[in-house]
Amino acid sequence: MTVLDDSTAPGLVGPPHSHGPRRDPAPLLPDPEPVRILGTPAAKTFDAELQRDLYRRLVLGRRFNQQATTLTRQGRLAVYPASTGQEACQITAAMVLREVDWLFPSYRDTLAVVARGVRPLDALTLMRGHAHSGYDPYEHRIAPLSTPLATQAPHAVGLAHAARLRAATDPAAAEDLVALALVGDGGTSEGDFHEALNFAGVLGAPVVFLVQNNGYAISVPLASQSAAPSLAHKAVGYGIAGRLVDGNDALAMHSVLSAAVEHARSGRGPVLVEAVTYRLDAHTNADDATRYRSAAEVDAWRARDPLTLLEGHLRAAGLLDDAGVAAAAKAAEVLAGEIRAQFDNPPDPDPDSLFTHVYARPTSQLREQAAELAARLDADADAALAAATDAEDEAR
Amino acid sequence: MTVLDDSTAPGLVGPPHSHGPRRDPAPLLPDPEPVRILGTPAAKTFDAELQRDLYRRLVLGRRFNQQATTLTRQGRLAVYPASTGQEACQITAAMVLREVDWLFPSYRDTLAVVARGVRPLDALTLMRGHAHSGYDPYEHRIAPLSTPLATQAPHAVGLAHAARLRAATDPAAAEDLVALALVGDGGTSEGDFHEALNFAGVLGAPVVFLVQNNGYAISVPLASQSAAPSLAHKAVGYGIAGRLVDGNDALAMHSVLSAAVEHARSGRGPVLVEAVTYRLDAHTNADDATRYRSAAEVDAWRARDPLTLLEGHLRAAGLLDDAGVAAAAKAAEVLAGEIRAQFDNPPDPDPDSLFTHVYARPTSQLREQAAELAARLDADADAALAAATDAEDEAR
Amino acid sequence: MSTTMVAALNAALRDSLREDASVHVLGEDVGTLGGVFRVTDGLAAEFGAQRCLDTPLAEAGILGTAVGMAMYGLRPVVEMQFDAFAYPAFEQVVSHVAKMRNRTGGRMGLPITIRVPYGGGVGGVEHHSDSSEAYYAHTPGLHVVTPATVADSYGLLRSAIASDDPVVFLEPKRLYWSAADFSPAEVSTAQVPPIGRAMVRRPGTSATLLTYGPSLPVCLEAAQAARAEGWDLAVVDLRSLVPFDDETVCAAVRATGRAVVVHEAAGFAGVGAEIAARVTERCFHHLAAPVLRVTGYDIPYPPPMLEKHHLPSVDRILDAVARLQWEQ
Amino acid sequence: MSTTMVAALNAALRDSLREDASVHVLGEDVGTLGGVFRVTDGLAAEFGAQRCLDTPLAEAGILGTAVGMAMYGLRPVVEMQFDAFAYPAFEQVVSHVAKMRNRTGGRMGLPITIRVPYGGGVGGVEHHSDSSEAYYAHTPGLHVVTPATVADSYGLLRSAIASDDPVVFLEPKRLYWSAADFSPAEVSTAQVPPIGRAMVRRPGTSATLLTYGPSLPVCLEAAQAARAEGWDLAVVDLRSLVPFDDETVCAAVRATGRAVVVHEAAGFAGVGAEIAARVTERCFHHLAAPVLRVTGYDIPYPPPMLEKHHLPSVDRILDAVARLQWEQ
Ligand SMILES: Cc1ncc(C[n+]2csc(CCOP(=O)(O)OP(=O)(O)O)c2C)c(N)n1
Ligand SMILES: Cc1ncc(C[n+]2csc(CCOP(=O)(O)OP(=O)(O)O)c2C)c(N)n1
Ligand SMILES: [Mg+2]
Ligand SMILES: [Mg+2]
């Protein structure tokens, strides 16, 4: 048997096959370990006023989580999925966005919604059970909190793409906006997450996906969710940049997230940011987290509480003193008082609202159904009135 | 303002956060360029008999594609999505599997099904329009050809996982099987692809995903499908190994695919293989490919026809001569004749089969409906008979 | 001018793209190829690849992207390549498209048109011939529209795209190549049919056939054949399943006292059940017989060689009419 | 012994896992946590994490994996965490689970049980209270079962898991904490109710209420209240929507000549339409009035503070009964 000396048949084979030029993967891969600033030399050059601001906001955020949890105990909220321990993610997600930008929150991100300016009562309407969404998405440029996981991620892509389309055809109306979509570690497993990242990559849309990897999807730990080196490693598969950051380091979060947002804004394409963090509270007030995680684990993460870390750093750096801490705490109490006041006598929902916004104009079928309900409620009211009158008569 | 010297507050921050140990991504990343063997020194050490076998099978495969396409022109097949140009992928996909293994083909993979031993008529039943699937999946260990794209990928994961489960609980029944799922470049965009790879990674199931990247999803080119450096780069996001291979190099295909299958079989986890190839024919016989690609592009890829490449290499290597080529061609004609014979008088489907396999036992509703249809068909037959008798009477 | 349904749909898209800069078409193969049925033929060439976008192959992604585009004020027209390939987008349809206006208290409507070529009779292999209208019709918040004629294809698609609500627009693929004397250029805005009105396609006195989409021609044929049996059948084309035109339908049924509903989809819990139930609720004392249904069997759509047995046929319709208790 | 519905379901899973090594439970949070409703409580501890598997968060992936497991001969029992979160798996349900036996000519059946906690009345935020039965009931190839009592929860789930066909098993979540005197240990195999048989829960002579799942207790309460109005109402619990028990249902309707169908799902094209239509087809001359429906409105499921207006109530049922043309 003669064996081919490949030098004899070079023309036969030619260069390797491909469908177009290959992109270099290196810039898309995340660092092996999460980006940190606290405790590193970079902390020294970080704007001092911004650091103080981050601290004050984190304190407010923590108080918000506590107050909302209290409201569930009082039965004023049906449910609240607290973001305690994730405040550095929530706060910076709101901070790095400009007014023109859009936020696409997941069900756990009420704090980010409030941090972007929505009145607490309105941000919590869904959890109160009064209406599905309590704020005007156009006023705040915030999509409704998304309960079906990861389903809002393609919406962020579509909106960001649409803004580019408008800018191209109508430069006068151009808005240099970025859409920021918030997803959990569990949410990354959904098909919609995949499809959103792929569309973003292909369209080059100005979107940032922030994955708050808090280690659990309800009870399911990360190891049962993904075998990837990091969730940020998913980015390369879509041709987009992946970044890994310490989600409990407020300075790192602010720095990485603003860079990602400006990367997207400047037309350099979407970014996937994975923030490694931890949910210190249970999944919601209805959950019993002791069923699936140890006190030791929670304690270890409590020692890395983003607020404690930042406060310690600021004190050590001389940027914060007892007076500053007290002032922040006082502002937090003012916020908590405002929330309580908003929940004191919130309006009741109108039954007719069941029918008014199903379509732009109700169908004849819905008009019939609304009339039926109205008649029944009227009859009930009449009956109640009659009963009350009878009782009065009797009493007289 | 004093700035923190990080050495002053080391205890504050500690090591970076993570949820468990991080896997090294390096072994999961594909080579930058597709693996090739033809025209490289590795070709010299490649088993000679296997090379000749590959050649003969590729010739049969090509003839199968041609014959099936001819059947569409004769109206004997409703539709045929040819894999012309992709025969090296199709043939090796079948060859590298053992009898115990399972194949999960996509709608374009009839050739792989035939190469695994299914009678052409049965493999083509779906395309003929006689029944949905013409072969027994358990006899051949081949799932039905999947028309909804990528939906069969999670089935492969589930089956491979189930085999492991059984082996663990009942070692006597252990089957060391691998499931091979075939997906197109377009199919990688679907959510089901993502979810399947993620489950495979988490479960460590013995699955190989072979993506035949033929550059198009019907008319949509790869650049509109994905911005990734390669589709094999998606693997790292699931913690599984990614491999990139020249899909028109039969030796490379065989080598990479068998390595992947044995990797999975030996318990080292799933593999994603991207084979870069090209569909030389239109999407199906009903498609007009000139609408979306140039003759020059097709010609360039025709020059890289896997069959031509292999034949040229084998001739140059002295492994093939005119007699060998003629023998292979003759065997191909025998196959073509067999296919034509099978299609000569294929049985007609029985209308009652509409109802018999919707459930293990038909519901009372289906029994009613079947009876209604049977009565109508009987009446039609009676009417036809009466008409024929009348005509006979008249003729007499 | 002889125009096919495909050409009429194409004209509707073209005119909508021309008149309204916010209209954007997206889907698999809609651009360069012009769609597998050529409904989007030439649109990318005329309006650019961005107005008629070839997307990646992922239906939830397509529709989810369209939701985001609509949030920003665009009017996306999405093509799902075939009925069964719209199922991956089902969560987006049910949990977002249908609900967004409601969940935001009317603040955020989604003017999305979802075009779905549907139904059988074209010899398609499995998963290419589903009739999926019941899934959408049962989902509050969606309009569900299906044209049966060339003129309606143009007019209803214009109305769907102009609607401020999401519309699932079901195109009967076996009528794609049907043709009629129709010139889109001559249609004035005033003539465009509104969504929500049924149409009596044939008056009649003996019984009323209620149908839509691909089954309209079959019903008209049955009505023609019924004359030989002495029946004068009325035929109503529903055109819009949601909103439902109770007025026209009930008037047509009351006038004859007998009715048969005809559609291709499986009968069990199909739209025909709703029609039969609501007509019975509203016209009970006018009915001489129960409203009967002629539908696809309760089976997965059959392979091409058997589909003729499954589809409502003239014979099956006449059999049902014969069972309308005439001797009573 | 007082047993809740959750406990009865848990016992059914436990007994199935114990008796048949091919039974495997999988889903989100079913393992360590025991499910968000605790239906799988303790199963992972008793049978190991592999028999009761915590999966990644991806419903199509879960069901697709279960399809593969069933192909290999296992009997997967899948939990979808909530009704609306089953929609991402819709394509797998419709295009594979429902069709696999048929598309393989009977060679490959898929004995999968898909457990779906469904319906409202528990104060759930949006997407947590959908009644999705019509989507499944309209899909040929699926069995659709829904228990309304503690005993049936146990028995029907045992039957569903034992079935060689795929079963969508809809658990009325607002009855999860209802309790009854029932001991799973005392149920012999012979007593396990078969799939496909309705049950007359209350005999009656004036009119018949046809219902299932979460609406059964409401109907029983309405029947009780109706006595004050002089009506003796029969109540039929369908238990299985597919296959449908025409025999029991039609007998119960013929006996009274009047019927009301009650369910939580939106009325339009809901399962109630099918019931009304088929009962009318089969019992027309026994009916003194049209079959009426009391259902959820044709709206997205409301927020908790408004759901009481949407759900069928005793009042609404009695109003419907009053409209059954008694004076005639
Ligand atoms: C599509 C979908 N499936 C299931 C659920 C039920 N569910 C609500 S929260 C949750 C876990 C989410 O985990 P993760 O994405 O990590 O977010 P986190 O709760 O940690 O913020 C699950 C399974 C849902 N909301 N949507
Ligand atoms: C879920 C789904 N969506 C759409 C289609 C319609 N369709 C059939 S083949 C095809 C293109 C497939 O492209 P690719 O995955 O690259 O495979 P290839 O045809 O190149 O083998 C499309 C869009 C389908 N079959 N399934
Ligand atoms: Mg999480
Ligand atoms: Mg391809």
CSV table of N, CA and C in Angstrom, one decimal, chain B residues 250-297:
chain,number,residue,atom,x,y,z
B,250,ALA,N,-13.9,13.2,4.8
B,250,ALA,CA,-14.5,12.0,5.4
B,250,ALA,C,-13.6,11.4,6.5
B,251,LEU,N,-12.3,11.5,6.3
B,251,LEU,CA,-11.4,11.0,7.3
B,251,LEU,C,-11.5,11.8,8.6
B,252,ALA,N,-11.5,13.1,8.5
B,252,ALA,CA,-11.6,13.9,9.6
B,252,ALA,C,-12.9,13.7,10.3
B,253,MET,N,-14.0,13.6,9.6
B,253,MET,CA,-15.3,13.4,10.1
B,253,MET,C,-15.3,12.1,10.9
B,254,HIS,N,-14.8,11.0,10.3
B,254,HIS,CA,-14.8,9.7,11.0
B,254,HIS,C,-14.0,9.8,12.3
B,255,SER,N,-12.9,10.4,12.2
B,255,SER,CA,-12.0,10.5,13.3
B,255,SER,C,-12.5,11.3,14.5
B,256,VAL,N,-13.0,12.5,14.2
B,256,VAL,CA,-13.5,13.4,15.2
B,256,VAL,C,-14.8,12.8,15.8
B,257,LEU,N,-15.7,12.3,14.9
B,257,LEU,CA,-16.9,11.8,15.4
B,257,LEU,C,-16.7,10.5,16.3
B,258,SER,N,-15.8,9.6,15.9
B,258,SER,CA,-15.7,8.4,16.7
B,258,SER,C,-15.0,8.8,18.0
B,259,ALA,N,-14.1,9.8,18.0
B,259,ALA,CA,-13.5,10.2,19.3
B,259,ALA,C,-14.6,10.8,20.2
B,260,ALA,N,-15.5,11.6,19.6
B,260,ALA,CA,-16.6,12.2,20.4
B,260,ALA,C,-17.5,11.1,21.0
B,261,VAL,N,-17.8,10.1,20.2
B,261,VAL,CA,-18.7,9.1,20.6
B,261,VAL,C,-18.0,8.3,21.8
B,262,GLU,N,-16.8,8.0,21.6
B,262,GLU,CA,-16.1,7.3,22.7
B,262,GLU,C,-15.9,8.1,23.9
B,263,HIS,N,-15.7,9.4,23.7
B,263,HIS,CA,-15.6,10.3,24.8
B,263,HIS,C,-16.9,10.2,25.7
B,264,ALA,N,-18.0,10.3,25.0
B,264,ALA,CA,-19.3,10.2,25.7
B,264,ALA,C,-19.5,8.9,26.3
B,265,ARG,N,-19.1,7.8,25.6
B,265,ARG,CA,-19.4,6.5,26.1
B,265,ARG,C,-18.6,6.2,27.3
B,266,SER,N,-17.4,6.7,27.4
B,266,SER,CA,-16.5,6.4,28.5
B,266,SER,C,-16.9,7.3,29.7
B,267,GLY,N,-17.9,8.1,29.6
B,267,GLY,CA,-18.4,8.8,30.8
B,267,GLY,C,-17.7,10.1,31.0
B,268,ARG,N,-17.0,10.6,30.0
B,268,ARG,CA,-16.4,11.9,30.1
B,268,ARG,C,-17.3,13.1,29.7
B,269,GLY,N,-18.5,12.7,29.4
B,269,GLY,CA,-19.5,13.8,29.2
B,269,GLY,C,-19.8,14.0,27.7
B,270,PRO,N,-20.8,14.9,27.5
B,270,PRO,CA,-21.3,15.1,26.1
B,270,PRO,C,-20.3,15.9,25.3
B,271,VAL,N,-20.5,15.8,24.0
B,271,VAL,CA,-19.6,16.6,23.0
B,271,VAL,C,-20.5,17.3,22.0
B,272,LEU,N,-20.1,18.5,21.7
B,272,LEU,CA,-20.8,19.2,20.5
B,272,LEU,C,-19.8,19.2,19.4
B,273,VAL,N,-20.1,18.6,18.3
B,273,VAL,CA,-19.3,18.6,17.1
B,273,VAL,C,-19.9,19.5,16.0
B,274,GLU,N,-19.2,20.5,15.5
B,274,GLU,CA,-19.6,21.3,14.4
B,274,GLU,C,-18.9,20.8,13.2
B,275,ALA,N,-19.6,20.3,12.2
B,275,ALA,CA,-19.0,19.9,10.9
B,275,ALA,C,-19.3,21.0,9.8
B,276,VAL,N,-18.3,21.6,9.3
B,276,VAL,CA,-18.5,22.7,8.3
B,276,VAL,C,-18.6,22.0,7.0
B,277,THR,N,-19.8,22.2,6.4
B,277,THR,CA,-20.1,21.5,5.1
B,277,THR,C,-20.9,22.4,4.2
B,278,TYR,N,-21.5,21.8,3.2
B,278,TYR,CA,-22.3,22.6,2.3
B,278,TYR,C,-23.3,21.7,1.6
B,279,ARG,N,-24.5,22.3,1.5
B,279,ARG,CA,-25.6,21.6,0.8
B,279,ARG,C,-25.5,21.9,-0.7
B,280,LEU,N,-25.1,21.0,-1.5
B,280,LEU,CA,-24.9,21.3,-3.0
B,280,LEU,C,-26.2,21.5,-3.7
B,281,ASP,N,-27.3,20.7,-3.3
B,281,ASP,CA,-28.6,20.8,-3.9
B,281,ASP,C,-29.4,21.9,-3.2
B,282,ALA,N,-30.5,22.2,-3.8
B,282,ALA,CA,-31.4,23.2,-3.1
B,282,ALA,C,-31.9,22.6,-1.8
B,283,HIS,N,-32.6,23.4,-1.0
B,283,HIS,CA,-33.1,23.0,0.3
B,283,HIS,C,-34.0,21.7,0.2
B,284,THR,N,-34.9,21.7,-0.7
B,284,THR,CA,-35.6,20.5,-1.2
B,284,THR,C,-35.9,20.7,-2.7
B,285,ASN,N,-36.5,19.7,-3.2
B,285,ASN,CA,-36.8,19.7,-4.7
B,285,ASN,C,-37.7,20.9,-5.0
B,286,ALA,N,-38.4,21.4,-3.9
B,286,ALA,CA,-39.4,22.5,-4.2
B,286,ALA,C,-38.7,23.9,-4.1
B,287,ASP,N,-37.5,23.9,-3.7
B,287,ASP,CA,-36.8,25.2,-3.4
B,287,ASP,C,-36.0,25.7,-4.7
B,288,ASP,N,-35.9,27.0,-4.8
B,288,ASP,CA,-35.1,27.5,-5.9
B,288,ASP,C,-33.9,28.3,-5.2
B,289,ALA,N,-32.8,27.5,-5.2
B,289,ALA,CA,-31.6,28.1,-4.4
B,289,ALA,C,-31.0,29.2,-5.1
B,290,THR,N,-31.3,29.4,-6.4
B,290,THR,CA,-30.6,30.6,-7.1
B,290,THR,C,-31.1,31.9,-6.5
B,291,ARG,N,-32.2,31.9,-5.8
B,291,ARG,CA,-32.7,33.1,-5.2
B,291,ARG,C,-31.8,33.6,-4.1
B,292,TYR,N,-31.0,32.8,-3.5
B,292,TYR,CA,-30.3,33.3,-2.4
B,292,TYR,C,-28.8,32.9,-2.4
B,293,ARG,N,-28.3,32.2,-3.4
B,293,ARG,CA,-26.9,32.0,-3.5
B,293,ARG,C,-26.4,32.0,-4.9
B,294,SER,N,-25.1,32.3,-5.0
B,294,SER,CA,-24.6,32.5,-6.4
B,294,SER,C,-24.0,31.2,-6.9
B,295,ALA,N,-24.0,31.1,-8.2
B,295,ALA,CA,-23.4,29.9,-8.9
B,295,ALA,C,-22.0,29.8,-8.5
B,296,ALA,N,-21.3,30.9,-8.4
B,296,ALA,CA,-19.9,30.9,-8.1
B,296,ALA,C,-19.6,30.3,-6.7
B,297,GLU,N,-20.5,30.6,-5.8
B,297,GLU,CA,-20.3,30.0,-4.4
B,297,GLU,C,-20.6,28.5,-4.5
